[in-house]
Coordinates of C-alpha atoms in Angstrom, one line a residue:
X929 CA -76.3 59.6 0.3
X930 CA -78.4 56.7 0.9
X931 CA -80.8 54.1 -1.3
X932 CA -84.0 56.5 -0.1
X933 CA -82.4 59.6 -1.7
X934 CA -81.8 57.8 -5.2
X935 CA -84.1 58.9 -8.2
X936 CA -86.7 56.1 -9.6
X937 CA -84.4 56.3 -13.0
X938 CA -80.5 55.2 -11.3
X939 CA -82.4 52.9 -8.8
X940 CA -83.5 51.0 -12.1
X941 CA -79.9 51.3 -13.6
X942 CA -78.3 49.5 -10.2
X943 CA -80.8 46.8 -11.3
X944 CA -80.0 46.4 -14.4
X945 CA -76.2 46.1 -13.2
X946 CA -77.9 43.4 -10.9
X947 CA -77.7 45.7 -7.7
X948 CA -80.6 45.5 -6.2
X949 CA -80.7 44.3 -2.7
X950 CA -80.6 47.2 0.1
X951 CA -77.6 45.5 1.2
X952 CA -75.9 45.6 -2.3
X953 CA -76.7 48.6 -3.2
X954 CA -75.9 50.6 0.2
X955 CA -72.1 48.5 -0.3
X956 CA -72.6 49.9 -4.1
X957 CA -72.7 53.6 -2.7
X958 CA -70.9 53.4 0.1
X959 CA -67.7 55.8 1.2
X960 CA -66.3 53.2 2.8
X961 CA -64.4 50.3 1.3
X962 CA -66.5 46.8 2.1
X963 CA -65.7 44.6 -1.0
X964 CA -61.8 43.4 0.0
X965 CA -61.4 40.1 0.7
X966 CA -58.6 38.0 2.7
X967 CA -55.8 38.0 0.8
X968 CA -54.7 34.5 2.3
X969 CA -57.8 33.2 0.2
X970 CA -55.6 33.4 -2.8
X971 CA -53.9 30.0 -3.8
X972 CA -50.1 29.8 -2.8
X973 CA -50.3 33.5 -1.0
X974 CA -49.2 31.8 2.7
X975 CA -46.5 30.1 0.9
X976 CA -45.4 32.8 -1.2
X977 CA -45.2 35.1 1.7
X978 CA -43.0 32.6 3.4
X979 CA -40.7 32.6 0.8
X980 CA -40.7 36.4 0.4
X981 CA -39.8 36.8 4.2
X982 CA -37.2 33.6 3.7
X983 CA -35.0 35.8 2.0
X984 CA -35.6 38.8 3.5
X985 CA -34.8 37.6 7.2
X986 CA -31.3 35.5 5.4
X987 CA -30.3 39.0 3.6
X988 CA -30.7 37.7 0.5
X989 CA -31.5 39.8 -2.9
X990 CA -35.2 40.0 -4.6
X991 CA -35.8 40.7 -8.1
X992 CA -39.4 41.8 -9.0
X993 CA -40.1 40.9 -12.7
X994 CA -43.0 43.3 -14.3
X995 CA -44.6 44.1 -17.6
X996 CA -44.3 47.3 -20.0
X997 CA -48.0 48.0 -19.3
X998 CA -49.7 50.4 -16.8
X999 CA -50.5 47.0 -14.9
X1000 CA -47.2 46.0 -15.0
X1001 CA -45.1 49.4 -14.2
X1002 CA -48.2 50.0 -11.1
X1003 CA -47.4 46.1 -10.1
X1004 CA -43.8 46.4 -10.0
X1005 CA -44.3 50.2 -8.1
X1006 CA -46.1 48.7 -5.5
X1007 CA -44.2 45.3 -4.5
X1008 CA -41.3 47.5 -4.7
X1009 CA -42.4 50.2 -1.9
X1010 CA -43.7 47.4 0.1
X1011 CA -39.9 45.1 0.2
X1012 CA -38.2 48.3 0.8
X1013 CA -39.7 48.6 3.9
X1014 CA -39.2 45.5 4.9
X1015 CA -35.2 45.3 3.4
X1016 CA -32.6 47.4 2.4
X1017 CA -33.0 49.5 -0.8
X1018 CA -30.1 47.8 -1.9
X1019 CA -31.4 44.2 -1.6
X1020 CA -34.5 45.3 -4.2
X1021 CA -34.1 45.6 -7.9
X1022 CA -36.9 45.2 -10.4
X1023 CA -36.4 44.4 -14.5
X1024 CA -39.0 44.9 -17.1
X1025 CA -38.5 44.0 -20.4
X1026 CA -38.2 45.8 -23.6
X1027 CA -41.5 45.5 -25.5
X1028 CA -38.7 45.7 -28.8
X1029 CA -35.8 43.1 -28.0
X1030 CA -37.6 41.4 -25.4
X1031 CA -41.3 41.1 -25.9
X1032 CA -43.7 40.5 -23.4
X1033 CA -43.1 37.8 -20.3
X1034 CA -40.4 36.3 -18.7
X1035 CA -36.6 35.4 -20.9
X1036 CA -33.9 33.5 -20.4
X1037 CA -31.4 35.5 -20.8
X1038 CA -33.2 38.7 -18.5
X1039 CA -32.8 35.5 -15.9
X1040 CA -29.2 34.9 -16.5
X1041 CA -28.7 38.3 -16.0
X1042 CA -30.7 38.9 -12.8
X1043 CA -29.4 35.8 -11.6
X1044 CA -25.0 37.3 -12.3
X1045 CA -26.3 40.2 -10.1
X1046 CA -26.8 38.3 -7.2
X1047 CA -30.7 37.9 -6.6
X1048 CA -31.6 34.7 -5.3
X1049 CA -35.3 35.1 -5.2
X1050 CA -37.3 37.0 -8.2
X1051 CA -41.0 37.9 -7.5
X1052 CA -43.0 38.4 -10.9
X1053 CA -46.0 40.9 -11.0
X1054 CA -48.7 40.6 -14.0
X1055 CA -46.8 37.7 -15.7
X1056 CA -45.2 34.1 -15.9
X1057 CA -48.4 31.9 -15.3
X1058 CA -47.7 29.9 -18.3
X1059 CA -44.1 30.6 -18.9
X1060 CA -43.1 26.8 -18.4
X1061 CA -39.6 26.5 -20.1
X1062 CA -38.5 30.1 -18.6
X1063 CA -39.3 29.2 -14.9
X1064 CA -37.9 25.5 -15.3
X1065 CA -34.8 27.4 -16.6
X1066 CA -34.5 30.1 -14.1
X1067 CA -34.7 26.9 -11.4
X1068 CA -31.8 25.4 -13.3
X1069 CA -29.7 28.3 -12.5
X1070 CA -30.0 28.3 -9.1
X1071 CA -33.0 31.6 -9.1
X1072 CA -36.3 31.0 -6.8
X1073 CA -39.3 31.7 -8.1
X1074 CA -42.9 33.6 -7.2
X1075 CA -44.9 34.1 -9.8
X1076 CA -47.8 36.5 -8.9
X1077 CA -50.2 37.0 -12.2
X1078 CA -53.6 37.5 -13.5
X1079 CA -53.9 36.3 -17.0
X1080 CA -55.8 32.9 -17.9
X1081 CA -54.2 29.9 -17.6
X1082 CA -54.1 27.1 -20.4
X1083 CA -53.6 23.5 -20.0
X1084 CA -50.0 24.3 -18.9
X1085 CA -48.8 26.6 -16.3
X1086 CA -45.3 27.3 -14.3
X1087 CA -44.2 24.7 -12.3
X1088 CA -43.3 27.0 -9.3
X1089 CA -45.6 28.9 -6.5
X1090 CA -48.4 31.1 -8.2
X1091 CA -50.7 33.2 -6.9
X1092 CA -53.3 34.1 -9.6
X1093 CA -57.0 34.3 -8.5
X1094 CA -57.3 33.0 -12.5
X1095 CA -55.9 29.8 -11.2
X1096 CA -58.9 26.8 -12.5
X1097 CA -58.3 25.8 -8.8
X1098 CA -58.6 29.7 -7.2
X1099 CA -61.8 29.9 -5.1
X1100 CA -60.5 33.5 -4.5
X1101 CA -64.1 35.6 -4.4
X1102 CA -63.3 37.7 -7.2
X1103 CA -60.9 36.1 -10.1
X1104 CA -60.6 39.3 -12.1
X1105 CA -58.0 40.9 -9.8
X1106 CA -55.7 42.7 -12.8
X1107 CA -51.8 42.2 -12.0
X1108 CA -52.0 45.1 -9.7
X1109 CA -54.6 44.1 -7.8
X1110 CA -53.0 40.9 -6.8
X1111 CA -49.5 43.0 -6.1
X1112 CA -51.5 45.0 -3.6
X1113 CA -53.1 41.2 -2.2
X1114 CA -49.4 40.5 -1.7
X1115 CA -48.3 43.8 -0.2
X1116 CA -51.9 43.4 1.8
X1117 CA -50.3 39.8 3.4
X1118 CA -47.1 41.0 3.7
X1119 CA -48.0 43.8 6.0
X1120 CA -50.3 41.5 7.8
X1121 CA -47.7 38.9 8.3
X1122 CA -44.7 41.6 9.8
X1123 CA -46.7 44.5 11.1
X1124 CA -46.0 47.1 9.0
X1125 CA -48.3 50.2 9.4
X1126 CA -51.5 49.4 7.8
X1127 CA -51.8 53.5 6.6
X1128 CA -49.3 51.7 3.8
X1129 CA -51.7 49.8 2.3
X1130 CA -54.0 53.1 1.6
X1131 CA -50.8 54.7 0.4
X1132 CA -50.5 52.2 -2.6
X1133 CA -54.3 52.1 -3.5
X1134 CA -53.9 55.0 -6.1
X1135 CA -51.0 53.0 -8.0
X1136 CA -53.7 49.9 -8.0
X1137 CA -56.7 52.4 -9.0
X1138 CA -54.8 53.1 -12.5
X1139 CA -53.3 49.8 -13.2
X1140 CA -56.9 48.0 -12.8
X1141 CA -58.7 50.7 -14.4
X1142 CA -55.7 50.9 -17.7
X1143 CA -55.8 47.0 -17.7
X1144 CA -59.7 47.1 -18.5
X1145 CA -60.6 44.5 -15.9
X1146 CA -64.1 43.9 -14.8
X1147 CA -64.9 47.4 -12.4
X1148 CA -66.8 45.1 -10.1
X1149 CA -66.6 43.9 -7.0
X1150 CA -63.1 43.8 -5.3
X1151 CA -61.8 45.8 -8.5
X1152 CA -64.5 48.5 -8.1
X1153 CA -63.4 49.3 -4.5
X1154 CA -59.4 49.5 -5.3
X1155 CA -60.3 51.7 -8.3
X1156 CA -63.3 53.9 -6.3
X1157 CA -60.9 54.2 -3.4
X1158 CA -57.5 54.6 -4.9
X1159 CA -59.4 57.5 -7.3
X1160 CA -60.1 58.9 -3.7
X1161 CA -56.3 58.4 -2.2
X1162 CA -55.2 60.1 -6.1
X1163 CA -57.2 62.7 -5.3
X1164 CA -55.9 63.5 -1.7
X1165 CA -52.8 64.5 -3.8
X1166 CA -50.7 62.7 -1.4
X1167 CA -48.5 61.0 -4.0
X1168 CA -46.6 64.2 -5.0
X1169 CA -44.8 62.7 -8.3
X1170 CA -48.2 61.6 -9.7
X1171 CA -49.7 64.7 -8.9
X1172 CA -46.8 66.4 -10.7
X1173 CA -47.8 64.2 -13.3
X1174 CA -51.3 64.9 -13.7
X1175 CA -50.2 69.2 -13.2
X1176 CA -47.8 68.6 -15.8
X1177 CA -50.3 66.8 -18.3
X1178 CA -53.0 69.6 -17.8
X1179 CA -55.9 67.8 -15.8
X1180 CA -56.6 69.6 -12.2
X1181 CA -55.1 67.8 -9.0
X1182 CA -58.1 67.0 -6.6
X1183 CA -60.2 66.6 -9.5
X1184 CA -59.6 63.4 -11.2
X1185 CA -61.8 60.8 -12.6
X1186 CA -61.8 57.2 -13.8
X1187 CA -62.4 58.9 -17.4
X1188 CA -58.9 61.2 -17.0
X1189 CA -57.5 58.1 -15.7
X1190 CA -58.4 55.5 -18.8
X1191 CA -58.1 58.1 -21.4
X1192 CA -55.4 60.7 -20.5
X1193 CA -53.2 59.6 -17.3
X1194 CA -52.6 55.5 -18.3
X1195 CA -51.8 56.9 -22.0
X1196 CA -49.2 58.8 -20.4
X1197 CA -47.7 56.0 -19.1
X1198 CA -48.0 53.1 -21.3
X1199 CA -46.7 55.3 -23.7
X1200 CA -42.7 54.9 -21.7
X1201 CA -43.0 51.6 -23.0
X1202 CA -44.2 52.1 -26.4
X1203 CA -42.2 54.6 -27.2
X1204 CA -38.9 54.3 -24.9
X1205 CA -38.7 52.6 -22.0
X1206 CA -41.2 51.7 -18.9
X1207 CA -38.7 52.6 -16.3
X1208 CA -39.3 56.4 -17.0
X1209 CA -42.5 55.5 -15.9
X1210 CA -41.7 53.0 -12.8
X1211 CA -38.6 55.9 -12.2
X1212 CA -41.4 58.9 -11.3
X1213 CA -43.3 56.1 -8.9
X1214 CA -40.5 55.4 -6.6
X1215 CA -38.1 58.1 -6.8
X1216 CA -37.4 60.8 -4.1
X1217 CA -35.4 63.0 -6.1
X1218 CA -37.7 65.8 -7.2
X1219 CA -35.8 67.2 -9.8
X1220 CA -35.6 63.5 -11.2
X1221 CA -39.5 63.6 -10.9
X1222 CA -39.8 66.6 -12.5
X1223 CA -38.0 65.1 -15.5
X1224 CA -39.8 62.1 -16.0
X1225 CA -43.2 63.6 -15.4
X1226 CA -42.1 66.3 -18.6
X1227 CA -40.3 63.1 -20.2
X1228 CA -43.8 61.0 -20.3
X1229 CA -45.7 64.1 -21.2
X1230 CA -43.1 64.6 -24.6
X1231 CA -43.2 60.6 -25.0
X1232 CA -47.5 60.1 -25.4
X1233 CA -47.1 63.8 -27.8
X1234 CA -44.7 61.4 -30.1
X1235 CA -46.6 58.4 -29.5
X1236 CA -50.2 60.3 -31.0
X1237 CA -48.3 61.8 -33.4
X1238 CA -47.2 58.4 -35.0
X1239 CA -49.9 56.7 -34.0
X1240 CA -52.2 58.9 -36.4
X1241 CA -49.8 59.3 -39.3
X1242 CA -49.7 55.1 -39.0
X1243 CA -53.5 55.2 -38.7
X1244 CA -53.7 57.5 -42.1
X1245 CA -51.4 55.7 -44.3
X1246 CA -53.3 52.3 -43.1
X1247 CA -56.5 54.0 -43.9
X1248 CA -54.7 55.1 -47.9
X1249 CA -53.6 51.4 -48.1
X1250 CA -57.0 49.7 -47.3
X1251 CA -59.3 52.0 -49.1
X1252 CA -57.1 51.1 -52.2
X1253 CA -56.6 47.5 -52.0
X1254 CA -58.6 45.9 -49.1
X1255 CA -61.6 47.6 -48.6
X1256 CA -64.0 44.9 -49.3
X1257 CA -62.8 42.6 -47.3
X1258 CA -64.0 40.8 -44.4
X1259 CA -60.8 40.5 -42.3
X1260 CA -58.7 43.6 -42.7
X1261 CA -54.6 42.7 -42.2
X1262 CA -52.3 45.6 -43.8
X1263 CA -48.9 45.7 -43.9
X1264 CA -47.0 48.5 -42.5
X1265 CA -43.5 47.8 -43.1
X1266 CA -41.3 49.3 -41.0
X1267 CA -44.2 51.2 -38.6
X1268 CA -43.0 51.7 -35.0
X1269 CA -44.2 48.7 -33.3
X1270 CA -45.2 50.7 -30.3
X1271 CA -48.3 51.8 -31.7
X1272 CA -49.5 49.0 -33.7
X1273 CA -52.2 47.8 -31.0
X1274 CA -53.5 51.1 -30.9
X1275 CA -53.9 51.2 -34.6
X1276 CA -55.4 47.8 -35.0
X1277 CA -57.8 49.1 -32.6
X1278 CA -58.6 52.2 -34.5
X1279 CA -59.2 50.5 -37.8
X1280 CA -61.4 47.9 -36.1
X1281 CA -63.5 51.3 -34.9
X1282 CA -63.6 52.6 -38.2
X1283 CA -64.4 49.4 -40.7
X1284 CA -65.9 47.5 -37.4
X1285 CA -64.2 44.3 -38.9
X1286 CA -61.4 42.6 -37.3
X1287 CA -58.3 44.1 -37.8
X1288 CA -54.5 43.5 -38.0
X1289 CA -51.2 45.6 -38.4
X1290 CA -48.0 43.7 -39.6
X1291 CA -44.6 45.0 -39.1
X1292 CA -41.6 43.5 -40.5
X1293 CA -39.2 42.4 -38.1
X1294 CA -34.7 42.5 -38.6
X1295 CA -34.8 38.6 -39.0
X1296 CA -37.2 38.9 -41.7
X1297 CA -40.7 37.7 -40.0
X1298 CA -43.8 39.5 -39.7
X1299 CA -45.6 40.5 -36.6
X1300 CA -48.9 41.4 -36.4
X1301 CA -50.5 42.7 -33.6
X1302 CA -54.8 42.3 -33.7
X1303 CA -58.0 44.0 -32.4
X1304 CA -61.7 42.2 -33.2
X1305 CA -65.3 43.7 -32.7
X1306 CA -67.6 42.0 -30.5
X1307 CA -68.8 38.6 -31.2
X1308 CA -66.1 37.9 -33.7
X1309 CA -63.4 35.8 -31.7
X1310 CA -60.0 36.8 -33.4
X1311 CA -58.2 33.5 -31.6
X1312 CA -60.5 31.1 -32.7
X1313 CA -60.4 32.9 -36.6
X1314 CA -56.8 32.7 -36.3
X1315 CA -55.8 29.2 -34.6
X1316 CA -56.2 27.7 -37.7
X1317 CA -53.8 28.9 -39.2
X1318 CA -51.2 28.2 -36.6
X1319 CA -49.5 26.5 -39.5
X1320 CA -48.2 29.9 -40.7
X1321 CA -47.2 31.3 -37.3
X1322 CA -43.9 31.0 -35.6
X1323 CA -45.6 32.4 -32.3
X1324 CA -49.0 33.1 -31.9
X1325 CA -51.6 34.2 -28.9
X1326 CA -54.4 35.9 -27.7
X1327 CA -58.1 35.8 -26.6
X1328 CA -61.3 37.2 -28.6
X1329 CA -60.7 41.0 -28.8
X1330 CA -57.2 40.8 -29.8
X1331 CA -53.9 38.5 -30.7
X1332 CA -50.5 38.6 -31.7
X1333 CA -48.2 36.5 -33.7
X1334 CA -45.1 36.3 -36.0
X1335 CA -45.3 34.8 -39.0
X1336 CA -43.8 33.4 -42.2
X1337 CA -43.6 36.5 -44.9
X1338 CA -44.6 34.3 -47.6
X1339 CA -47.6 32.8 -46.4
X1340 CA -48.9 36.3 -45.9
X1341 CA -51.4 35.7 -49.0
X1342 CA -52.6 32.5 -47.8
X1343 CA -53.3 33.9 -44.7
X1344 CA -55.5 36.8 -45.9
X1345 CA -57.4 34.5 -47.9
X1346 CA -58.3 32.0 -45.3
X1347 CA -59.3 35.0 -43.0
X1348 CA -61.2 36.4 -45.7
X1349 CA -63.4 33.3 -46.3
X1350 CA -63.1 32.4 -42.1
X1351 CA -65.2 36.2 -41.4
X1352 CA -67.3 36.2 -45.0
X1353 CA -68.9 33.2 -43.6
X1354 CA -69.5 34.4 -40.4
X1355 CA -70.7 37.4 -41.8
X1356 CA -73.2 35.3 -43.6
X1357 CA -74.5 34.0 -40.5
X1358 CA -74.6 36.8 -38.2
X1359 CA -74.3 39.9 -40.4
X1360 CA -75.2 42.4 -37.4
X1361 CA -71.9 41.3 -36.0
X1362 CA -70.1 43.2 -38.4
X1363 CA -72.6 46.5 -37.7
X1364 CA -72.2 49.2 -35.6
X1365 CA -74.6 49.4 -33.0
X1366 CA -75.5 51.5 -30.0
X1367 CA -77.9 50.0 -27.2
X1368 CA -79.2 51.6 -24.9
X1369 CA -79.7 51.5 -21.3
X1370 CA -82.5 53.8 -20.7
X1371 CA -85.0 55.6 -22.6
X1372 CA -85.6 58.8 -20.5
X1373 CA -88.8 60.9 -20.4
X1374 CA -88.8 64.3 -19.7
X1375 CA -89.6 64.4 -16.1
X1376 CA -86.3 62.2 -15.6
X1377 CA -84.2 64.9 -17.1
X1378 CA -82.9 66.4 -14.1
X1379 CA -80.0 67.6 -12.7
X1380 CA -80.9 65.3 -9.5
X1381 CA -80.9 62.7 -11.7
X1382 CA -77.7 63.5 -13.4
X1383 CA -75.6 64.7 -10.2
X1384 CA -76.7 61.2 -8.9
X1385 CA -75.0 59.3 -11.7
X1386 CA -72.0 59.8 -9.9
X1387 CA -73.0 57.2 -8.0
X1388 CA -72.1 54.8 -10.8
X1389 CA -68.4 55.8 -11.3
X1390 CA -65.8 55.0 -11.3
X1391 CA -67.4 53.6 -14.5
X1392 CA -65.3 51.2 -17.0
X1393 CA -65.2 47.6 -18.2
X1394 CA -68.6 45.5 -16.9
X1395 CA -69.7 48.8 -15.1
X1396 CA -70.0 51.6 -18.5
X1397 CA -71.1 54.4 -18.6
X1398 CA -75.0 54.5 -19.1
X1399 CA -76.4 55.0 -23.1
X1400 CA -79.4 57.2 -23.0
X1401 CA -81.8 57.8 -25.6
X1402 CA -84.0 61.2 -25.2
X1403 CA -86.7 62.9 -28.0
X1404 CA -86.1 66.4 -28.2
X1405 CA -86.4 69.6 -30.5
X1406 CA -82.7 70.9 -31.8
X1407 CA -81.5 74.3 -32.0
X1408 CA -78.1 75.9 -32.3
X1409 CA -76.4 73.6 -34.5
X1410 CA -72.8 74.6 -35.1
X1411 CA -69.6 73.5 -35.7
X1412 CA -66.2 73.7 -33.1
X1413 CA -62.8 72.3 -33.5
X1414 CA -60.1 73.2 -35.3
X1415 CA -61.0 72.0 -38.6
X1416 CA -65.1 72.0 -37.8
X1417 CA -64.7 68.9 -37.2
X1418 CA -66.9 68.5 -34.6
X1419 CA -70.9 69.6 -33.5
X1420 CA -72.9 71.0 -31.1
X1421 CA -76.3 72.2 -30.6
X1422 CA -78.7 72.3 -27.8
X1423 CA -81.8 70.1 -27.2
X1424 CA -84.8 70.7 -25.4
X1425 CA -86.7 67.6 -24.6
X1426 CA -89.9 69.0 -23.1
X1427 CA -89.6 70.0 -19.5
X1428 CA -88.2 73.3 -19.6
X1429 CA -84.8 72.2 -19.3
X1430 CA -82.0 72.5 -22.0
X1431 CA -79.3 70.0 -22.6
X1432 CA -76.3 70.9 -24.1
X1433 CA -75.0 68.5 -26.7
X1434 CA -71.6 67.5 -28.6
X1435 CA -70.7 65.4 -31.1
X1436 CA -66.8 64.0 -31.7
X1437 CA -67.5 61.0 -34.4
X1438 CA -69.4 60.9 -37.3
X1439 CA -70.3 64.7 -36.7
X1440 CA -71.6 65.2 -40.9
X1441 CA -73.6 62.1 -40.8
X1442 CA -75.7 63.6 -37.3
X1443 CA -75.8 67.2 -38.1
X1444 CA -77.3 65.3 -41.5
X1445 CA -80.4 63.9 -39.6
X1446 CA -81.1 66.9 -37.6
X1447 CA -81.4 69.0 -40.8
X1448 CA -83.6 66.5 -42.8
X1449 CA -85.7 66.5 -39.9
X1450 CA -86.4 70.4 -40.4
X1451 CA -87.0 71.3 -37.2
X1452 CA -89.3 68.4 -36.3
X1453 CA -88.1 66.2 -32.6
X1454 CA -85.1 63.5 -33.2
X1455 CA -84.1 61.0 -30.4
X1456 CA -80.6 61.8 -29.3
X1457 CA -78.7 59.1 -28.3
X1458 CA -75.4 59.1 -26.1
X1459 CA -73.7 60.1 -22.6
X1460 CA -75.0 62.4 -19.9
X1461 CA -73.3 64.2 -17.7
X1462 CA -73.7 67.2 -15.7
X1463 CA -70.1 70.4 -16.4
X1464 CA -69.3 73.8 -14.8
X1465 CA -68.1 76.5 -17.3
X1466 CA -67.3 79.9 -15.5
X1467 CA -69.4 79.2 -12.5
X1468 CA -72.9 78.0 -14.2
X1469 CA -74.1 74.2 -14.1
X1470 CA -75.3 72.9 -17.2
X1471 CA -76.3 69.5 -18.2
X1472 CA -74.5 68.2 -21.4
X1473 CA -74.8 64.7 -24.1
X1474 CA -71.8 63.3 -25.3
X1475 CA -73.8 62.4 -28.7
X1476 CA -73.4 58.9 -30.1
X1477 CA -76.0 59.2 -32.5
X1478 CA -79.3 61.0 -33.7
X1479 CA -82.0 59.0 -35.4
X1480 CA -84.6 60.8 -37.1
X1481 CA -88.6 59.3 -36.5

């Protein structure tokens, strides 16, 4: 496909995701990766290298040091097939620590540990930019240290080599490379530097397609071509465990897209670490044993059924406890007691969705703290409502959407009320903050309602964080409104905007409030707002709207 072949209606949406240029938009829908920079423009990557092949050329052991994440397991997965084919399997090892008695980052004692085993050089992947005291420790005890990482750096960072493109000093083209994506920079040099097959590279582009696109890093620029090629390399099906993966969780090999990536395959396999442990996840990357694979793949599969299971009774008893006691309030922080601390996040960010107010689980922990873990709507920064109150905290962190922090148990109170009176008077200012609202990127007429048009929005994917999925907004007539789901919980009907075509529409939230407006408008045109996209049932095409909302004239 080519720019002249694009409809009037997605040439306008590449402008209004500032592609516009023939040049930028051919790179935009090109099959060919353009967008991938030197890797030696990252800071500390010639040095780091150096080091890496230091020890590898004087036999010496390497430690890669990940995250629970899908970043982190795809980070560690991908380091570790490239420094096994440059050493002996035996010289590699890899820790990640336990989200429960570890926490996130680098420790002390994980260091004392690696260190007894004999590793003289550990390689971090999506961590340890700011871990000052931990890498001035591991020094002490004789470990070397290459920090690779892609979080924002404070006003301190780890006095050792560290390649992050988020460095204030980077001039790396695109700084929002997720932990994976600078792993894959690093295995990129490596092979570079010792001549390693270059077909390698294209091997490892479908672990670096789901850690960027579960991270929710911008899905622009360098990131949009690891994702939009590594979706490509996934599909090629040449990763067998993955693909036992995705058989064994129900999607269709060959056929898999950034949306079965965000919302179905990276659940999978964050949920090892929520729930148990990330190896079983890191284990079915880099195993050869395929009765080992076969395990894990059914092992992740039984862990994310637990993991939703919990996650919505935790959701329902949070929901009993604020619609008692807290739901007036500005700042919504429950306590769960004893909730499995694996799912917290995910609940935060669910009661967010529902009360679209910012939002905090706490837990209780064995020494007697709390720990909350936080998710805020847009516009309302959580770390700026919460530093504060850094008085209260034994540990605290974060950015705008979200935070975490332990705390004293008996300055819960205090805490709620200064949050209260912190988000009432934002809400003062800037009530629509605290409003759900859908904008829209287009208004379509009839004539744009195609299935040219909707084929072609394929053209967009994959689609994620900075790059969404379009919003549009269409009048049309109703008919063959019904219910489906279990319970009836959700709706469906057909609309027929004016052209002879019919679009088939659902509805998954806030299905009584639409099918509402479509029967006060007694049979009169509503505009349907939401997601189009084009399906196949049983051999037929048929255009169909995810439905965010329906607003009556």
């Amino acid at each position: 496909m080519n720019r002249n072949e694009l409809t009037p209606a997605i040439l306008e949406l590449l402008k209004q995701r500032g592609i516009e240029s023939d040049e930028d938009i051919e790179e935009f829908i090109s099959d060919k990766p353009q967008r991938m920079y030197d890797p030696f423009l990252l800071p500390d990557m010639e040095a780091g290298v150096d080091l890496i092949l230091s020890s590898v050329n004087n036999g010496g052991k390497i430690c890669i040091y990940g995250d629970y994440d899908c970043d982190g397991v795809t980070s560690t997965a991908i380091l570790y097939t490239v420094l096994t084919q440059l050493t002996d399997k035996s010289k590699v090892s890899y820790h990640i620590p336990s989200r429960f008695s570890e926490g996130y980052g680098l420790n002390k004692p994980a260091f004392k540990e690696i260190r007894d085993n004999g590793v003289d050089l550990v390689v971090t992947v999506d961590c340890g930019s700011v871990s000052v005291d931990e890498v001035e420790y591991a020094k002490e005890i004789g470990l070397k240290i290459l920090v690779t990482d892609h979080h924002t750096i404070t006003d301190k960072r780890a006095d050792c080599l560290l390649i992050n493109p988020a460095r204030p000093d980077s001039k790396y083209p695109c700084p929002y490379l997720a932990g994976c994506g600078v792993a894959f920079k690093l295995s990129q040099a490596l092979v570079s530097k010792t001549g390693l097959k270059k077909g390698l590279l294209v091997s490892l582009m479908d672990l670096a397609a789901l850690g960027t696109i579960g991270d929710i890093v911008p899905l622009v620029d360098e990131n949009r071509a690891l994702a939009k090629y590594g979706i490509r390399v996934i599909n090629t099906r040449r990763r067998k465990n993955l693909d036992l993966l995705i058989r064994t969780i129900g999607l269709t090999p060959g056929k898999i897209t950034a949306e079965n990536i965000s919302y179905i395959i990276v659940p999978h396999i964050n949920a090892a670490g929520r729930m148990k442990s990330a190896y079983t996840a890191l284990k079915l990357f880099i195993t050869e044993d395929d009765r080992e694979a076969a395990e894990l793949a059914s092992e992740l599969a039984e862990l994310n059924e637990r993991r939703k299971s919990l996650q919505n009774h935790i959701f329902d008893e949070a929901v009993n406890v604020i619609e008692e006691r807290y739901k007036d309030d500005k700042f919504i922080l429950v306590d769960m007691g004893d909730a499995h601390e694996g799912v917290t996040g995910i609940v935060a960010g669910k009661l967010k969705e529902r009360y679209y107010k910012p939002a905090v689980v706490l837990t209780h922990t064995k020494d007697g703290r709390l720990k909350g873990t936080g998710r805020s709507v847009e516009g309302v920064n959580l770390y700026d409502l919460l530093k504060p109150n850094e008085e209260f905290f034994y540990t605290f962190g974060g950015h705008a959407g979200a935070c975490g922090f332990t705390m004293k148990p008996e300055a819960l109170e205090a805490l709620r009320d200064n949050l209260n009176r912190e988000a009432a008077e934002i809400a003062a200012v800037k009530p629509a903050l605290f409003q759900k609202h859908i904008e829209m990127d287009m208004e379509l007429q009839p004539r744009d309602i195609s299935y040219d048009f909707v084929e072609q929005l394929d053209v967009l994917e994959p689609c994620g964080c900075a790059n969404e999925r379009p919003v549009f907004g269409f009048d049309a007539f109703t008919s063959s409104v019904g219910r489906m789901g279990k319970e009836g919980q959700y709706l469906r009907f057909n609309a027929s905007p004016g052209n002879g075509r019919r679009v088939t529409c659902v509805c998954f939230n806030d299905a009584d409030r639409v099918q509402g407006v479509i029967d006060q408008a007694q049979g009169e045109p509503v505009k349907i707002i939401g997601q189009l996209s084009e399906r196949l049932w049983q051999g037929n095409k048929y255009m169909q709207m995810n439905v965010m909302d329906v607003v009556d004239f």
